[in-house]
CSV table of C-alpha atoms and ligand atoms in Angstrom, one decimal:
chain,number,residue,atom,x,y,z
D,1,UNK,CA,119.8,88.2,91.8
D,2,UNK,CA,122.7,89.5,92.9
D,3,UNK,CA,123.8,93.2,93.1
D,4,UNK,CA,125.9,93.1,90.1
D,5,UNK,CA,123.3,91.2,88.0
D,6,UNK,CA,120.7,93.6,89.5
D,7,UNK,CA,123.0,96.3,87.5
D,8,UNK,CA,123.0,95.0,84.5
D,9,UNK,CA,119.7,95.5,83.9
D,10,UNK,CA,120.2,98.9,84.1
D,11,UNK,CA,122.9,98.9,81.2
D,12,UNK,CA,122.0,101.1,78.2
D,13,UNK,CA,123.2,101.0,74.4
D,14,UNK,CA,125.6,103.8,73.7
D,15,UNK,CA,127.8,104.9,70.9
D,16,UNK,CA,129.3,102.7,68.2
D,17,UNK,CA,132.9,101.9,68.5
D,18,UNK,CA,133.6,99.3,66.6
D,19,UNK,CA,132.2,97.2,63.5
D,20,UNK,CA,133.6,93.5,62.9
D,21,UNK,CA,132.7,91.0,60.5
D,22,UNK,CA,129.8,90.4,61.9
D,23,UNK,CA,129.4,92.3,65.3
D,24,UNK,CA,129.0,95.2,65.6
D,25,UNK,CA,130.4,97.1,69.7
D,26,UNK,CA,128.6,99.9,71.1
D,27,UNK,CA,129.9,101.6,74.4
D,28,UNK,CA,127.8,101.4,77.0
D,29,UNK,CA,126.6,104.1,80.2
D,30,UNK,CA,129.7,101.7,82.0
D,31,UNK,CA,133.0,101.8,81.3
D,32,UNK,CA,133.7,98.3,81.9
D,33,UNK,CA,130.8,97.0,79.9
D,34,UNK,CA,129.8,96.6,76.4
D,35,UNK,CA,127.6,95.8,74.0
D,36,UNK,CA,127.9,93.3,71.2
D,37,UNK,CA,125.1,92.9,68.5
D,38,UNK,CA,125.8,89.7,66.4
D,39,UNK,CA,124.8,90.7,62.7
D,40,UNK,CA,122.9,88.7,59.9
D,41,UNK,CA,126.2,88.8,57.9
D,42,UNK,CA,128.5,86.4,56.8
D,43,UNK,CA,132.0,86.6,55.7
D,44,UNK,CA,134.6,83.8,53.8
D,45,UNK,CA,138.3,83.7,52.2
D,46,UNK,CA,139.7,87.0,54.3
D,47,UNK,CA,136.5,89.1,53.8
D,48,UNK,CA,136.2,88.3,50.2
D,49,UNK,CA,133.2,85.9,50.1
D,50,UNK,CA,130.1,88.0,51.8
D,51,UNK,CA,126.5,87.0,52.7
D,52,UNK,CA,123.8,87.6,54.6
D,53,UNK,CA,121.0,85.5,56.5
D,54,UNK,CA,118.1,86.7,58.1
D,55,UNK,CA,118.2,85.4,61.9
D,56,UNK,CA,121.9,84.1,61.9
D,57,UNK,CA,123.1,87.0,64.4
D,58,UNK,CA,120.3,86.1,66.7
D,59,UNK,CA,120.9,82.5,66.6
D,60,UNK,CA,124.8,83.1,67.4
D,61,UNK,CA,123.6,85.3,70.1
D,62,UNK,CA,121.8,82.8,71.1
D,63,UNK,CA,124.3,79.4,70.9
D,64,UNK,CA,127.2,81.5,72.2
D,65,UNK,CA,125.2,82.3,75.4
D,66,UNK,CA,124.7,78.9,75.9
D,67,UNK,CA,128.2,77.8,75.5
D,68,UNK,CA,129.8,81.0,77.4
D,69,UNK,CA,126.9,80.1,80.5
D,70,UNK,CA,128.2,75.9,80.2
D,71,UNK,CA,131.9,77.1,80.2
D,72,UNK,CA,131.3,79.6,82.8
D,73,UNK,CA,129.7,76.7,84.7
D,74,UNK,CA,132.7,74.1,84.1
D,75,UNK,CA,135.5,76.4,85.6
D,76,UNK,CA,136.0,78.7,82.7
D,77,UNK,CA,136.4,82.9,83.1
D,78,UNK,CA,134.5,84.3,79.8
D,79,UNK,CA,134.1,87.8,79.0
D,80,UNK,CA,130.2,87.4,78.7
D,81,UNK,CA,127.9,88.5,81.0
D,82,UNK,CA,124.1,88.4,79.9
D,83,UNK,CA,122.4,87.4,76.8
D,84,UNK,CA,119.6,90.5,75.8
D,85,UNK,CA,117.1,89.0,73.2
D,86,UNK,CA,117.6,88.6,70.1
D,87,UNK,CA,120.3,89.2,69.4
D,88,UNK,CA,123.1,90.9,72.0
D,89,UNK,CA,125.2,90.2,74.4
D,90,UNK,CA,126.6,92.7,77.6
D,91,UNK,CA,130.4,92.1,78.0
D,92,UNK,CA,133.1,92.6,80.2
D,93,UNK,CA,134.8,95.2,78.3
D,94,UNK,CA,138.4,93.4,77.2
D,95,UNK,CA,141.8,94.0,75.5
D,96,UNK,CA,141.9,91.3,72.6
D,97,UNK,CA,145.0,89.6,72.3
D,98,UNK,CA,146.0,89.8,68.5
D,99,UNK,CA,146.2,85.7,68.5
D,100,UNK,CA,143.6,83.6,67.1
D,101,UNK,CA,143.3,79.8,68.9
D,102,UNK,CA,142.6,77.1,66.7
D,103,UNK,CA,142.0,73.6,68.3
D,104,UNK,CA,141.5,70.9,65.9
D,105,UNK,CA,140.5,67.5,66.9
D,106,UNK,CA,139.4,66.3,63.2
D,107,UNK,CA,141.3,67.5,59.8
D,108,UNK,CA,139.6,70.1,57.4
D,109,UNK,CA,140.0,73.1,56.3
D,110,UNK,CA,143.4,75.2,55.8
D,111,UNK,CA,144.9,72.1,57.9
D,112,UNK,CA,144.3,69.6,54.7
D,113,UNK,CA,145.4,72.6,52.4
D,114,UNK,CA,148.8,73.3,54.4
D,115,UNK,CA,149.7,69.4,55.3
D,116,UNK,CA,148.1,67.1,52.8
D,117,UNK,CA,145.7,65.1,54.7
D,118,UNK,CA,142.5,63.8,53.6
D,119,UNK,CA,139.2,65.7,55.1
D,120,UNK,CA,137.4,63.9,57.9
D,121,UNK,CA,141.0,62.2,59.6
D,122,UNK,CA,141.1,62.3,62.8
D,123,UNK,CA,144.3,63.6,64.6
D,124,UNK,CA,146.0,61.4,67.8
D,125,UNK,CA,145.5,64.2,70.0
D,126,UNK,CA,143.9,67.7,69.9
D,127,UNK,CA,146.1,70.4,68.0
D,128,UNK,CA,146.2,73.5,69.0
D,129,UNK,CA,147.7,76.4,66.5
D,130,UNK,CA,148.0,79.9,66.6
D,131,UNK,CA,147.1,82.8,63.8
D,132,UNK,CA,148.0,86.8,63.9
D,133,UNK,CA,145.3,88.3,63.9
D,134,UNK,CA,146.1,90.9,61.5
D,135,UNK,CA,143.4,91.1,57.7
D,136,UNK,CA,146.0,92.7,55.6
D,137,UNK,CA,148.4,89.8,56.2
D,138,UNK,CA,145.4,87.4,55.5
D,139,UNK,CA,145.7,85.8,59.6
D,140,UNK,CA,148.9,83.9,59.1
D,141,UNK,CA,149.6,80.6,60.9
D,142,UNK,CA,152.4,81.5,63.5
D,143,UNK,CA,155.3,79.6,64.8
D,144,UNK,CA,155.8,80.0,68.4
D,145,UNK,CA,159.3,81.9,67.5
D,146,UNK,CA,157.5,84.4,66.1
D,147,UNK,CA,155.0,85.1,68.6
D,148,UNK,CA,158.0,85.5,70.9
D,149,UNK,CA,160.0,87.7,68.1
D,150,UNK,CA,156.3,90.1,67.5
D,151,UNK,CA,156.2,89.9,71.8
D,152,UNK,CA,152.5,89.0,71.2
D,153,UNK,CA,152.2,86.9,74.3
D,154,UNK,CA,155.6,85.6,76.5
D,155,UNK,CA,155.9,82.0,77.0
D,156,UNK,CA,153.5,81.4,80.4
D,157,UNK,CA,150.9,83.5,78.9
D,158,UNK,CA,151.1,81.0,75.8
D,159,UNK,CA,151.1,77.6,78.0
D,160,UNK,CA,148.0,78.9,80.1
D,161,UNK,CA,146.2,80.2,76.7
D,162,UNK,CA,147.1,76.6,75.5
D,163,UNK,CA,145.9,74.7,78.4
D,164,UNK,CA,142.7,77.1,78.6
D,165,UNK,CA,142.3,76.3,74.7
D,166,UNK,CA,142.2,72.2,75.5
D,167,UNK,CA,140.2,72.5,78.8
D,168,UNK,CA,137.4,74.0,76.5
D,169,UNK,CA,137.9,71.9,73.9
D,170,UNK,CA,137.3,69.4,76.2
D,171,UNK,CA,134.4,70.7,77.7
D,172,UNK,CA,132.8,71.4,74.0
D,173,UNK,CA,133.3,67.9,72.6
D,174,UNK,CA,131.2,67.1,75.3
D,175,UNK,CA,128.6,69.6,75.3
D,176,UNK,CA,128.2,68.9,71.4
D,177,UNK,CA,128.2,65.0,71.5
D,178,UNK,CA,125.2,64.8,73.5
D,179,UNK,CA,123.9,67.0,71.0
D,180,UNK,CA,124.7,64.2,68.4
D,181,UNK,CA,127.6,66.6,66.9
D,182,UNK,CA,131.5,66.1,66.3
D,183,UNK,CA,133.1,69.4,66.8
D,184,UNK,CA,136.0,69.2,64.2
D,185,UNK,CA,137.7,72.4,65.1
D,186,UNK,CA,137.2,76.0,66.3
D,187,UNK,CA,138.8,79.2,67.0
D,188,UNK,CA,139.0,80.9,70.1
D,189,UNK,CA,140.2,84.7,70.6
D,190,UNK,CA,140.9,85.8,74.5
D,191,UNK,CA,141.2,89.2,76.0
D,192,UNK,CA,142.8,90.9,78.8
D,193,UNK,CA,140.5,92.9,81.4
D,194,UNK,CA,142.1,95.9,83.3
D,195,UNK,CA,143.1,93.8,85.8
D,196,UNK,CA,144.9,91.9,83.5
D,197,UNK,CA,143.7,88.7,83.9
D,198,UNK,CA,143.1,87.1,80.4
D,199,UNK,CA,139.5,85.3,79.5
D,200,UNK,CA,138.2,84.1,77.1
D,201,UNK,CA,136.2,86.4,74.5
D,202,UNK,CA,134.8,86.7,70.8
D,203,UNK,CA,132.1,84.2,70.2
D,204,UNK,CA,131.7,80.5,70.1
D,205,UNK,CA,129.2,79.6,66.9
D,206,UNK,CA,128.7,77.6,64.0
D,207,UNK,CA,130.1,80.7,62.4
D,208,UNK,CA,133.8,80.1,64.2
D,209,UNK,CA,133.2,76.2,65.0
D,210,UNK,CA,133.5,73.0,62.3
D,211,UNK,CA,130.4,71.0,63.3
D,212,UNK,CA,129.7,67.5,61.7
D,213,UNK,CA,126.4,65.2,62.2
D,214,UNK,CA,128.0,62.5,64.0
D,215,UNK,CA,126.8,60.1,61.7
D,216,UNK,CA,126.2,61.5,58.6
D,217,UNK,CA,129.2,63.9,58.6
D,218,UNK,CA,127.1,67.0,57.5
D,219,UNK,CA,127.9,70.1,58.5
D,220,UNK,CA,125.8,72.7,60.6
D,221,UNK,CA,128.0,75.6,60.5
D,222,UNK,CA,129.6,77.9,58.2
D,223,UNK,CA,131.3,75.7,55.7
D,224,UNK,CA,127.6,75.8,54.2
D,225,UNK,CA,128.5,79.5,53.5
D,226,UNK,CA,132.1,79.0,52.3
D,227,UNK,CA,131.0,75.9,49.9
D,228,UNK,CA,127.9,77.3,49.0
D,229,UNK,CA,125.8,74.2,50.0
D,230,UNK,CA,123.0,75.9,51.0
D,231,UNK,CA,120.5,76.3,54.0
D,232,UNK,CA,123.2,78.2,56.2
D,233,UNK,CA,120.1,78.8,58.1
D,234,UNK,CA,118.3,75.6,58.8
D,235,UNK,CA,121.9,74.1,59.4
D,236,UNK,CA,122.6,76.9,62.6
D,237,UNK,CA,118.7,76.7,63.5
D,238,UNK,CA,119.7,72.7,63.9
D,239,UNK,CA,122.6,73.3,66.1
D,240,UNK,CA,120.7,76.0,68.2
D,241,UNK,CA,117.8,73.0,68.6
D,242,UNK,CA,119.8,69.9,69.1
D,243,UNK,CA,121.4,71.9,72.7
D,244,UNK,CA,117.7,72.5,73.3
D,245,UNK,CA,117.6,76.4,73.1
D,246,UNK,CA,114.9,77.0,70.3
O,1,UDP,N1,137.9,80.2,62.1
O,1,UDP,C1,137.3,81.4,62.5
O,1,UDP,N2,137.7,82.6,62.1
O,1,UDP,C2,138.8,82.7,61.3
O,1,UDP,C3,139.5,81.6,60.9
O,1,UDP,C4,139.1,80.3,61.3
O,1,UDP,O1,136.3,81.3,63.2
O,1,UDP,O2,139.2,83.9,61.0
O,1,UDP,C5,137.5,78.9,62.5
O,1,UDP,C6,136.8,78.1,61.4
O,1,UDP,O3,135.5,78.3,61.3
O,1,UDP,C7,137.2,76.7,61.7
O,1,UDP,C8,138.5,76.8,62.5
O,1,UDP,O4,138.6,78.2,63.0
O,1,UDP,O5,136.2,76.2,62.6
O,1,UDP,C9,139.7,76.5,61.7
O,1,UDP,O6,139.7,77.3,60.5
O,1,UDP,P1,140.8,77.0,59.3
O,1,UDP,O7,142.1,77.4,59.8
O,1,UDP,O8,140.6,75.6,58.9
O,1,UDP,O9,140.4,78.1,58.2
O,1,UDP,P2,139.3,78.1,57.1
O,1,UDP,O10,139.5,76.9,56.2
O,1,UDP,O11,138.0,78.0,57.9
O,1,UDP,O12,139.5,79.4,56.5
């Protein structure tokens, strides 16, 4: 163990600071840490749509330790530290850009609804898009221009987060095709740390990822939620036992 992990197991749960969809940040006795619980809930359509499922947050916990650890692995610099059972994770404490990063490899979702195409297509090459990440204006697809006219991120910042976004795309459809999955699309969020070197943050779940049985074309992750077809539960449990971690 090294002398940095060696500390971590001396980090304790402090104050709330911040409640999300579906974590929940504490502070911690460091500055530079926190703690992130990952909640039972479940949200859909902009908050609108909410749920709840007994052992989700820990299964989250669970998957996106796994996939942070993999990436970490594979080349990629993560906000995530250590996994604490059930159902938290410690965390380089981060500034969260105010961009979500969608990659999309196969259409669905608000992709068929803004462009036409039939669910299921599969694009030429990965697409990568960018929301604000702002609720009141419903996390609006943004143009590049606009990014530059907000100053959200300058134009290097943008090609890095874009060629970060593919390498772990990469590394995912990977990951999940030995685990007999297509990963349709997900979203990424990123974050600066005081040093100001950006890495990547948030979660990676079947809460923020399309997954599709590679054959069948069922889905084991939220769209079971948003399209109320039932066992949100047993689908996530599946994901969380087909990478081998329950
Ligand atoms: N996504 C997410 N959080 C958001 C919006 C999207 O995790 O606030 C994920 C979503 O689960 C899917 C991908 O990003 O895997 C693309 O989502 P899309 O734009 O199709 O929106 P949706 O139809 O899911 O609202």
């Amino acid at each position: 163990m090294t002398a940095y992990e060696a500390e971590l197991t001396h980090i304790e749960q402090r104050e709330l600071f911040y409640t999300g969809k579906a974590k929940s940040l504490y502070r911690t006795n460091r500055p530079d840490v926190l703690w992130v619980d990952f909640r039972d809930d479940l949200t859909a359509g902009d908050g609108k749509k909410r749920g709840q499922e007994a052992g989700k947050g820990a299964l989250n916990a669970r998957i996106a330790a796994h996939l942070f650890d993999y990436l970490e692995g594979a080349g990629v610099r993560t906000h995530f530290l250590k996994y604490i059972e059930p159902s938290v994770h410690l965390v380089r404490a981060v500034q969260i850009l105010p961009l979500e990063v969608v990659v999309r490899n196969i259409a669905a979702g608000s992709l068929i609804r803004r462009i036409g195409w039939e669910e299921g297509r599969p694009l030429s090459e990965p697409l990568v898009e960018w929301y604000y990440k702002r609720d009141d204006l419903g996390d609006p697809l943004l143009a590049e221009a606009h990014i530059a006219l907000l100053s959200l991120a300058d134009s290097t910042t943008l090609a890095s987060l874009k060629e970060q976004a593919l390498l772990i795309n990469t590394l995912l459809q990977k990951k999940f095709s030995d685990a007999g999955l297509l990963l349709a699309d997900f979203k990424l969020e990123f974050g600066r740390l005081a040093s100001g070197t950006i890495v990547l943050a948030d979660e990676i779940s079947p809460d923020t990822c399309r997954l599709w049985d590679a054959s069948s074309r069922v889905s084991y992750d939220k769209d079971r939620f948003r399209k109320d077809q039932g066992d949100v539960l047993g689908a996530y449990r599946e994901v969380a036992r087909r990478l081998g971690l329950v």
